Structures are given as C-alpha cells and as structure tokens.
mmCIF file of C-alpha atoms in Angstrom:
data_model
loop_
_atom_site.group_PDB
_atom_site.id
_atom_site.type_symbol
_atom_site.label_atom_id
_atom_site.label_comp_id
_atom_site.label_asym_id
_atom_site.label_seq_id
_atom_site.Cartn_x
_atom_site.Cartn_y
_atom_site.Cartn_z
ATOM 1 C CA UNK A 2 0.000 0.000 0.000
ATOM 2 C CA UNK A 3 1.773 3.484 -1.010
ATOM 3 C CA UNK A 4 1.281 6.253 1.854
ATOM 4 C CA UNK A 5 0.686 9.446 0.628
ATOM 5 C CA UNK A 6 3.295 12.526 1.616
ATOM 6 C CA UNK A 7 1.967 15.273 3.542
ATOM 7 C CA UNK A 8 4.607 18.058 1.948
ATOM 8 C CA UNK A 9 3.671 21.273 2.434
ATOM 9 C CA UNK A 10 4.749 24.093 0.946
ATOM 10 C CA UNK A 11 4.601 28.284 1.022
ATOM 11 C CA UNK A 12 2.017 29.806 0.438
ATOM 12 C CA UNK A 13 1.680 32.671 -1.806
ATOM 13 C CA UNK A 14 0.930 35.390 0.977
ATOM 14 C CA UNK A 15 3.914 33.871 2.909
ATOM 15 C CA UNK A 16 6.094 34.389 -0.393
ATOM 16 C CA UNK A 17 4.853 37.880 -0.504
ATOM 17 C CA UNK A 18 5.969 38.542 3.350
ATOM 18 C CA UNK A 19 8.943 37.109 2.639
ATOM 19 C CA UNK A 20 9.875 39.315 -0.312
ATOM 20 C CA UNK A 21 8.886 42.136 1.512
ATOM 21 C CA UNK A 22 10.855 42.027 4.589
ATOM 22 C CA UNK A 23 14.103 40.727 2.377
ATOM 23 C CA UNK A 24 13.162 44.117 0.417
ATOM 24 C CA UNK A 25 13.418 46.149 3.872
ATOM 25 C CA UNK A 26 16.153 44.454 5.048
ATOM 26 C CA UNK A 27 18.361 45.366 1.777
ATOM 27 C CA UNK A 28 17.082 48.548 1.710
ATOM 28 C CA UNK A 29 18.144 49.126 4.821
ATOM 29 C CA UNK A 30 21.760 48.276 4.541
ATOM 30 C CA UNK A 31 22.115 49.655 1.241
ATOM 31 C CA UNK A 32 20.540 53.172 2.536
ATOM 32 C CA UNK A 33 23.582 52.820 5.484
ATOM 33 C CA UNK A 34 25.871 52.170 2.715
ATOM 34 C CA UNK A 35 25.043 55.395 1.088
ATOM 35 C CA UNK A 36 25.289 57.704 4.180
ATOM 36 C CA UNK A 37 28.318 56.214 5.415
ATOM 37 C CA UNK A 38 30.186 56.433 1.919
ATOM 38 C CA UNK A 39 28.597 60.399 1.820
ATOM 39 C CA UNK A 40 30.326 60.814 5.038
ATOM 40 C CA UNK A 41 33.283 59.203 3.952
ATOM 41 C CA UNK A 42 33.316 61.679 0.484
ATOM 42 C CA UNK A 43 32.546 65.080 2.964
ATOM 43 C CA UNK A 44 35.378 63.654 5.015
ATOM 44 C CA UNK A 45 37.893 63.632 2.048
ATOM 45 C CA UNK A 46 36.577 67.076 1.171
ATOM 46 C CA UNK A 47 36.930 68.507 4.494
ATOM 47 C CA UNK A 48 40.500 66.924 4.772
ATOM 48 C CA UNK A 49 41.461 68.561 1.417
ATOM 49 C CA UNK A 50 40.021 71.972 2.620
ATOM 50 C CA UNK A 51 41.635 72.114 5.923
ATOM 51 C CA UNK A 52 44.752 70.903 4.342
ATOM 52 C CA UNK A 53 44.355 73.819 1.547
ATOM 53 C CA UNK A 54 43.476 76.685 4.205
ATOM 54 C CA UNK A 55 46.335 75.773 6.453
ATOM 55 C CA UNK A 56 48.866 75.685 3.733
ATOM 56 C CA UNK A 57 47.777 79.126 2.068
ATOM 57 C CA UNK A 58 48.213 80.910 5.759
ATOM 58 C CA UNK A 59 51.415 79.397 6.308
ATOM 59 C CA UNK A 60 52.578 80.637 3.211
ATOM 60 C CA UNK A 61 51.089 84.152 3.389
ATOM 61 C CA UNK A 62 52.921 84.892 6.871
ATOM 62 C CA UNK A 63 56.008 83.235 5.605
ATOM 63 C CA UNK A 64 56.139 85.879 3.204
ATOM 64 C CA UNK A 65 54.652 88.310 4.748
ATOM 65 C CA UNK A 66 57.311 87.894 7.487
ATOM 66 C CA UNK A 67 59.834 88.780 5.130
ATOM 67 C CA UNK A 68 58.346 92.008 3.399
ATOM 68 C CA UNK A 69 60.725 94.384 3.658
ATOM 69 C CA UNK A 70 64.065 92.406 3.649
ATOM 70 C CA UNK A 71 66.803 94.540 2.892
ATOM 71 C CA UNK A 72 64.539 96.779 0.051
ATOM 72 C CA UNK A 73 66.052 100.220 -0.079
ATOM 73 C CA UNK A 74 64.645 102.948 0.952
ATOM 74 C CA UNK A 75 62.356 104.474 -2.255
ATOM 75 C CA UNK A 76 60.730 101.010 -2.803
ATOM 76 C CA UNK A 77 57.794 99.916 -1.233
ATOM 77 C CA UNK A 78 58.165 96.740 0.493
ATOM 78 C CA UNK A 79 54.314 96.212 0.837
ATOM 79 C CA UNK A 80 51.348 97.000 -1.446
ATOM 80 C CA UNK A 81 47.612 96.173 -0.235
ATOM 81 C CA UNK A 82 44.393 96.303 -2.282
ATOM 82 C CA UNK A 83 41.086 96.378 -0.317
ATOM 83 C CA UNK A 84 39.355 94.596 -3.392
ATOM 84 C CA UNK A 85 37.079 92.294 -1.454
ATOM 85 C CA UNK A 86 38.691 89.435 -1.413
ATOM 86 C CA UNK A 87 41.390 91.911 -0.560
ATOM 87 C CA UNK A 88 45.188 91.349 -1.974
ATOM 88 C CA UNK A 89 48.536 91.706 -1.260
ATOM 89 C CA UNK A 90 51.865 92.380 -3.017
ATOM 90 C CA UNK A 91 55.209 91.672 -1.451
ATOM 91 C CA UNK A 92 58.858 92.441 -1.954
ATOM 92 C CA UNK A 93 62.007 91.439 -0.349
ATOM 93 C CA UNK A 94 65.566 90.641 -1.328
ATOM 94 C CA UNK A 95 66.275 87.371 -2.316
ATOM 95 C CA UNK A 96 69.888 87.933 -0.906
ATOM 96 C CA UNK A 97 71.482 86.104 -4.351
ATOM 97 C CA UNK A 98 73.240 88.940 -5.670
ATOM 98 C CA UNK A 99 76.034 90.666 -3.092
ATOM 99 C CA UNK A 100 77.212 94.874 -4.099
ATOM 100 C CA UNK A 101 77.005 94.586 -7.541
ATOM 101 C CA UNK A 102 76.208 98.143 -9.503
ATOM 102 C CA UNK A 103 77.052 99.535 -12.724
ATOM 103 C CA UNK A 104 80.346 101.087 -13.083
ATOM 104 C CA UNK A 105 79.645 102.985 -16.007
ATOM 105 C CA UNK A 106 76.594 105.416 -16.909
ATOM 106 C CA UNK A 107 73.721 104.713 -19.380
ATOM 107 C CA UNK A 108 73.970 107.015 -21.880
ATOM 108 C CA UNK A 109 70.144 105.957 -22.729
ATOM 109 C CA UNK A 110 67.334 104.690 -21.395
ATOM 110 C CA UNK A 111 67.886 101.293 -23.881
ATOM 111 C CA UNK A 112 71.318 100.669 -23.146
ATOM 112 C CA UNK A 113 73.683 97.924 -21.626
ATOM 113 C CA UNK A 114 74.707 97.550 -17.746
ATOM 114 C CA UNK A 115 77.772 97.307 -17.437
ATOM 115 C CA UNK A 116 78.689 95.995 -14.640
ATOM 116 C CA UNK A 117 82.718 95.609 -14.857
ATOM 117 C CA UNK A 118 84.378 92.930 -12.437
ATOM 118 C CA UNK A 119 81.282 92.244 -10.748
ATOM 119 C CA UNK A 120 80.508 88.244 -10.692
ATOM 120 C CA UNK A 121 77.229 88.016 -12.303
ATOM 121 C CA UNK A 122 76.824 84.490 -11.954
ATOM 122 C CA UNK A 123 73.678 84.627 -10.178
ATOM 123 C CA UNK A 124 72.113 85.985 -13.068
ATOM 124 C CA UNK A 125 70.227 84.449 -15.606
ATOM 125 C CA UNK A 126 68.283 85.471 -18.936
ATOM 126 C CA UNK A 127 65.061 85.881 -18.375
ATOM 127 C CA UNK A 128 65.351 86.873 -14.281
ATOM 128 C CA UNK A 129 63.686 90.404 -13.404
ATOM 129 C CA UNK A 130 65.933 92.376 -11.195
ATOM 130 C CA UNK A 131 65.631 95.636 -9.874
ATOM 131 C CA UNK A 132 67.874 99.036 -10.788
ATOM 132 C CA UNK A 133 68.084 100.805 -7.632
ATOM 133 C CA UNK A 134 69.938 104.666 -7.962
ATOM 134 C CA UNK A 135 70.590 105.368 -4.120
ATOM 135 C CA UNK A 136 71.032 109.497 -4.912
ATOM 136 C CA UNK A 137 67.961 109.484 -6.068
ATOM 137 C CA UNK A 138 66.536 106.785 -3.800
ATOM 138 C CA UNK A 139 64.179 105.327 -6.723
ATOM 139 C CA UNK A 140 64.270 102.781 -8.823
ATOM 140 C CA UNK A 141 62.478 99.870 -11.094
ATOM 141 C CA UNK A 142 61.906 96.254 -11.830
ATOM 142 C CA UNK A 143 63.470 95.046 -15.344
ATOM 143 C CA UNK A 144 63.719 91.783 -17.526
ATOM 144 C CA UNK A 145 66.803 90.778 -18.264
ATOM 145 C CA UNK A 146 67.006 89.748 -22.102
ATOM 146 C CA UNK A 147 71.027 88.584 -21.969
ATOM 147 C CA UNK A 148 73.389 88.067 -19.616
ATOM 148 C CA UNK A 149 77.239 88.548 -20.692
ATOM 149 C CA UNK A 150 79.265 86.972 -18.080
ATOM 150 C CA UNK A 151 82.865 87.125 -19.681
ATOM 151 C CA UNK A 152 82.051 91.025 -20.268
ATOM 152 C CA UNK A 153 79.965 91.840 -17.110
ATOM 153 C CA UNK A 154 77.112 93.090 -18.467
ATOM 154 C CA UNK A 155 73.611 92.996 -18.568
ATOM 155 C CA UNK A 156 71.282 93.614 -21.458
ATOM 156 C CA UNK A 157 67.698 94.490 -21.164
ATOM 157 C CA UNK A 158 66.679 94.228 -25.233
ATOM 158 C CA UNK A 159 63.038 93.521 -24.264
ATOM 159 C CA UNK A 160 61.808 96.889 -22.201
ATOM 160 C CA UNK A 161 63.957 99.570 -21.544
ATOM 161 C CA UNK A 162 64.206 101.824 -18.406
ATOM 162 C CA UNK A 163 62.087 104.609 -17.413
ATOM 163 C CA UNK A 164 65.871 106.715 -16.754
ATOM 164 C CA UNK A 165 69.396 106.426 -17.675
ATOM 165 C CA UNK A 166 70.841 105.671 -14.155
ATOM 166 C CA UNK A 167 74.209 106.496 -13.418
ATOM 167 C CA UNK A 168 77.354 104.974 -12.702
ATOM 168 C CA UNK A 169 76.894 103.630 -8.829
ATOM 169 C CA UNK A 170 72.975 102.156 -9.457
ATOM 170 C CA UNK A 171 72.813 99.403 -7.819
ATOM 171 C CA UNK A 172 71.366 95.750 -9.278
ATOM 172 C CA UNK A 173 69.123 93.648 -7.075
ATOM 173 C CA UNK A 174 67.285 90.312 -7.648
ATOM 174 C CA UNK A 175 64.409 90.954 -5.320
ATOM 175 C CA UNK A 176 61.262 88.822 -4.728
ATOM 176 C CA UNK A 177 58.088 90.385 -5.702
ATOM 177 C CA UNK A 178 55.100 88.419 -4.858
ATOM 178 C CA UNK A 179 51.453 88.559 -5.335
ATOM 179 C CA UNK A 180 48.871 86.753 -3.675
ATOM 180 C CA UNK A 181 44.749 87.319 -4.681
ATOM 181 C CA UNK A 182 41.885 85.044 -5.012
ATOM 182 C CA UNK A 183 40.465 83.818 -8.461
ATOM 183 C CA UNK A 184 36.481 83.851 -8.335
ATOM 184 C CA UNK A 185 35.788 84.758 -12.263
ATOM 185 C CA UNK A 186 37.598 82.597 -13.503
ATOM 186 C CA UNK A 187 35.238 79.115 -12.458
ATOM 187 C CA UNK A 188 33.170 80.828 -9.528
ATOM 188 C CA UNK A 189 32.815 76.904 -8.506
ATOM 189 C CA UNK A 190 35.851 76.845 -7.056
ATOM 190 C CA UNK A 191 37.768 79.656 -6.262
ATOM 191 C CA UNK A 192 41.302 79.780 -5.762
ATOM 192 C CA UNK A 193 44.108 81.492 -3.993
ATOM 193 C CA UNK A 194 46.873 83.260 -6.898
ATOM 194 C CA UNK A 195 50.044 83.374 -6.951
ATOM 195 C CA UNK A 196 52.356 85.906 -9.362
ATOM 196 C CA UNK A 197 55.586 86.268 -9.663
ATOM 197 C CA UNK A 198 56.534 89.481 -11.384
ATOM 198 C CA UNK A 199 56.488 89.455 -14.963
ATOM 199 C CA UNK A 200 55.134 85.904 -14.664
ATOM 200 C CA UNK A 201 51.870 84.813 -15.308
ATOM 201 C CA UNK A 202 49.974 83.736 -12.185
ATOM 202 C CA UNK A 203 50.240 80.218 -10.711
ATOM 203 C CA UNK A 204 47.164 78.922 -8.803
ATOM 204 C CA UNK A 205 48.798 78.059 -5.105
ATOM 205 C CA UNK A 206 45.841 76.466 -3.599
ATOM 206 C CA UNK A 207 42.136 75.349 -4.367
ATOM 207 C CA UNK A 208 38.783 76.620 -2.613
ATOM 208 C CA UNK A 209 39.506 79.390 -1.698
ATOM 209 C CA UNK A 210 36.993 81.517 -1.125
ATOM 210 C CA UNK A 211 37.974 84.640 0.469
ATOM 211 C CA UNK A 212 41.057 86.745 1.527
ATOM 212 C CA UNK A 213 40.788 89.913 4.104
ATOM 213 C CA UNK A 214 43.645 91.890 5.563
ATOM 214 C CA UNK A 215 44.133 94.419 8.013
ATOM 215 C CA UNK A 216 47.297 96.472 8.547
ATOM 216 C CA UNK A 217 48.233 97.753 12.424
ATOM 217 C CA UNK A 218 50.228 100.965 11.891
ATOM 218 C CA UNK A 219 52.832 102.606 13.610
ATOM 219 C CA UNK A 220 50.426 105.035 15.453
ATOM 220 C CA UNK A 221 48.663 102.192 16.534
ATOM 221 C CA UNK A 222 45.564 102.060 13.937
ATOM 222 C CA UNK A 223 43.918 99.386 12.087
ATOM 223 C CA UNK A 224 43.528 99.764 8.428
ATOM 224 C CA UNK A 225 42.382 97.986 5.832
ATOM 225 C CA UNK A 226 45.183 99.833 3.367
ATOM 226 C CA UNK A 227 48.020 101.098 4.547
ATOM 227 C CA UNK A 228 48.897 104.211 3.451
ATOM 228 C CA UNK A 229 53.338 103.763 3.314
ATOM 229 C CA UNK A 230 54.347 100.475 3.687
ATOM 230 C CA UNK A 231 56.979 101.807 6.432
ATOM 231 C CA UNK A 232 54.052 102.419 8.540
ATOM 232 C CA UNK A 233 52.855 98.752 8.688
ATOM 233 C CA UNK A 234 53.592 97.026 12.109
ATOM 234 C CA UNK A 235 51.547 94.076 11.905
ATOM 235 C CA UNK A 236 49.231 91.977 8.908
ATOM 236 C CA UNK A 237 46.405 90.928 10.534
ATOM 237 C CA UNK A 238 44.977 87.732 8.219
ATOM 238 C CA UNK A 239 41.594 86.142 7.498
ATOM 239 C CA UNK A 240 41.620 83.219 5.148
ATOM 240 C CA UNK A 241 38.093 81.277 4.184
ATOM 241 C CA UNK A 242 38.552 78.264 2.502
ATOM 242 C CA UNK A 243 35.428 75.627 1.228
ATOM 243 C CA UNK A 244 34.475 72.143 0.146
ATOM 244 C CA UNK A 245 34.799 71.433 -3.332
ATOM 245 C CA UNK A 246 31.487 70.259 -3.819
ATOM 246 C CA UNK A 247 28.169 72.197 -2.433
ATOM 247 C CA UNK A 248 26.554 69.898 0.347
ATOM 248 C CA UNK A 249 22.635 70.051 0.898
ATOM 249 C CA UNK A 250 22.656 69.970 4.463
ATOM 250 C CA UNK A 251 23.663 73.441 4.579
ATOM 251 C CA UNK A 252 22.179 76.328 3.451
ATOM 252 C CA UNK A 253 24.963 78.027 1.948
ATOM 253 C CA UNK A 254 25.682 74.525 0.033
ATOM 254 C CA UNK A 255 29.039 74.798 1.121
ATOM 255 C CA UNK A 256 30.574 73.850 4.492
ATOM 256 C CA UNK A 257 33.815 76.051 5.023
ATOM 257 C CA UNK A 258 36.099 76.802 7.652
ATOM 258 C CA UNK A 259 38.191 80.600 8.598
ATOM 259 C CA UNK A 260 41.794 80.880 9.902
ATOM 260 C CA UNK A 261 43.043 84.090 11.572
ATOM 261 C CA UNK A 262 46.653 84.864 12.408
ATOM 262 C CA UNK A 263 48.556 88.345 12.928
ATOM 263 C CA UNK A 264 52.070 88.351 11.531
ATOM 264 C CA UNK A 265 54.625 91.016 13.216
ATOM 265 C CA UNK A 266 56.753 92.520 10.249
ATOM 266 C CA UNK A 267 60.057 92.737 11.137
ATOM 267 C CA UNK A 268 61.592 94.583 8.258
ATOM 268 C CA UNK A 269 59.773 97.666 7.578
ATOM 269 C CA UNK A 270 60.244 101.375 8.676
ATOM 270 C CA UNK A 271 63.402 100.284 10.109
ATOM 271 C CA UNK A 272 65.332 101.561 6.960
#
C-alpha cells in the first residue's frame, strides 16, 4: 500500500511577506551604505580643505614675514588692495646677488649695464631684477634679455628703463610676490593666486573663497590699506577656505572653515 506525503509548501501570501521584509532588510543596509560612503566623500573634502586653508596661511605669513628684507629705501616693500577678497603684493631681497652696480653710466634709457668685475653668476636670462639709484633713492623692476658673463654686463633688449641711471645704481634680484583670489575665472571653485613678477599667475591652492587683511600701523591704527608700507607694524589675516562640492545639508551649500593669524613685520620702517 503506497502512503501518501503530507509536503507542504509556502504559500503565496507567505512568499509575498517574505519578499517584503528581504526588500526592507536590503534597503536598509544599502541606505547605510550610502550615508556612510557620503560621510566618507565630505570627510575627504573637508580633509582637502583644511589641508588647503592651512597651507595658504602658512605661506602668506612666511612671506609676509619677510616684506621688507633689505629693500632700499624708495621702494615699497608692501602694497595692499582692499578689493574684497582683498590682496597683497610683497617684496624682499632674495639675498642672491652681493654689491654689484654699474660702473659705467647709461647714456640711454635702452642701453647695456655694465657691470665691470662684478661676478654676475647669479644671473640668468630671463630673471627680473631691480635698478636701484641710491642718490635718487628710486628705482624699477626690469627683464633681463642677456646676460654677458665674460664682459659683465647685462642687457635688457626687451623693455627699456624709465631713466638712464648712473654709474653707482645698484642691481638687485628681489622677490616680488602677489597673492589674490580667483572667483571669475570658475566661480565653482575659487582659488588662492600666486604671481611672480612678470610671470603669469600660478594657482597656489584650491577653494579658496575669500582673503581679508588688516594692517596695524605705527600710530597704533587698524587699516584695511596702509597708506606707506613703512608704517605697517603688523598683517592681521583672514583666510576662508570651502568644500569642493556644495553639500545640501547646509544652506549656503558649502561647508567652510576661517583661519586668523597676525604676523609682526620685522623689516619695515626700520630703513
């Protein structure tokens, strides 16, 4: 005699249960999944901005620091733009080139410096230097177009000088830095400049989004722009940096963060 089996199986609304709670259940993990790898991409963005913000102030009050260094009297060491993001312009000696002058006068503006038994080794074509005539207590940034070691001399083919100077005008390879933010250029991400003069500008570092200044003077007031650079005691710095990317939590779509630092100058108004 052949028993029949009593198998039992699911039953459609069981199926249906079943589906729906697997449905939760991944939908669950896989919404987890999402915030944690969002947190995990705002992380990376907030590294990268911190990282960016801290950088740019380090450099500005490096440079800042040095504003001033062993510029002659005439020059200005320091010019600041209240352009909102504000910027800065800096100049200081880059200590490379040691008494060298012109020992004979330009008879024109276009001509050679010559620079007799001076070492000019430190010189290159291309490098802008600075003319410095301390009678007169004036003088200008130049490109160099050729550089004749063997003779001593220095040719300036590409711009000539606003003066002859005379024999004793001093040649200088001084720094001349500035620093302003880029917000026309992709107003996505703005981003701190750097220039070099007679160079085209070099971005130093990304998101930024603004730049302020504020200049303590000798008299003990607080500028936005100075009027002498001599007068300038202190830089007072605000840097705002942002995340690349525009976040939704936040009204402003961006999260950012603000450094502030105060850098004593050490070299001007002591000339």
């Amino acid at each position: 005699m052949i028993k029949k089996l009593n198998i039992k199986g699911f039953t459609m609304v069981e199926m249906l249960i079943a589906a729906g709670i697997s449905m939760i259940v991944i939908g669950s993990a896989l919404s987890v999944y999402l915030i944690q790898h969002k947190h995990l991409l705002v992380q990376d963005q907030i590294s990268d901005m911190q990282q960016n913000i801290r950088a740019s102030m380090q450099e500005l009050a490096t440079k800042i620091r040095m504003a001033g260094y062993n510029v002659p009297t005439g020059i200005s060491a320091l010019r600041a733009s209240n352009t909102n993001p504000d910027t800065i312009e800096i100049i200081y000696d880059s200590s490379l080139l040691d008494g060298v002058q012109i020992e004979h006068a330009m008879p024109e503006q276009s001509a050679e410096l010559r620079c007799d038994g001076h070492d000019l080794s430190s010189l290159h074509d291309g490098d802008w230097v600075v003319i410095y005539d301390p009678n007169k207590q004036a003088g200008e940034f130049f490109e160099i177009s050729h550089v004749q070691y063997d003779a001593s001399s220095i040719q300036h083919n590409t711009m000539p000088l606003s003066k002859s100077y005379p024999k004793g005008s001093k040649i200088i390879k001084m720094n001349k830095i500035k620093y302003y933010i880029d917000n026309t250029t992709d107003p996505n991400h703005p981003r701190l400049m750097m220039q070099h003069v007679g160079r085209l500008p070099l971005i130093y570092a990304d998101n930024i989004s603004d730049l302020q200044f504020q200049y303590l003077l000798s008299s003990g007031a607080i500028v936005d722009v100075p009027p002498l650079a001599r007068m300038v005691r202190e830089v007072m710095i605000n840097i705002t940096a942002r995340t690349n990317k525009p976040d939704d939590e936040f009204i402003n779509q961006y999260r950012t963060r603000s450094l502030q630092t105060s850098v004593k100058v050490r070299n001007l108004g002591i000339n």
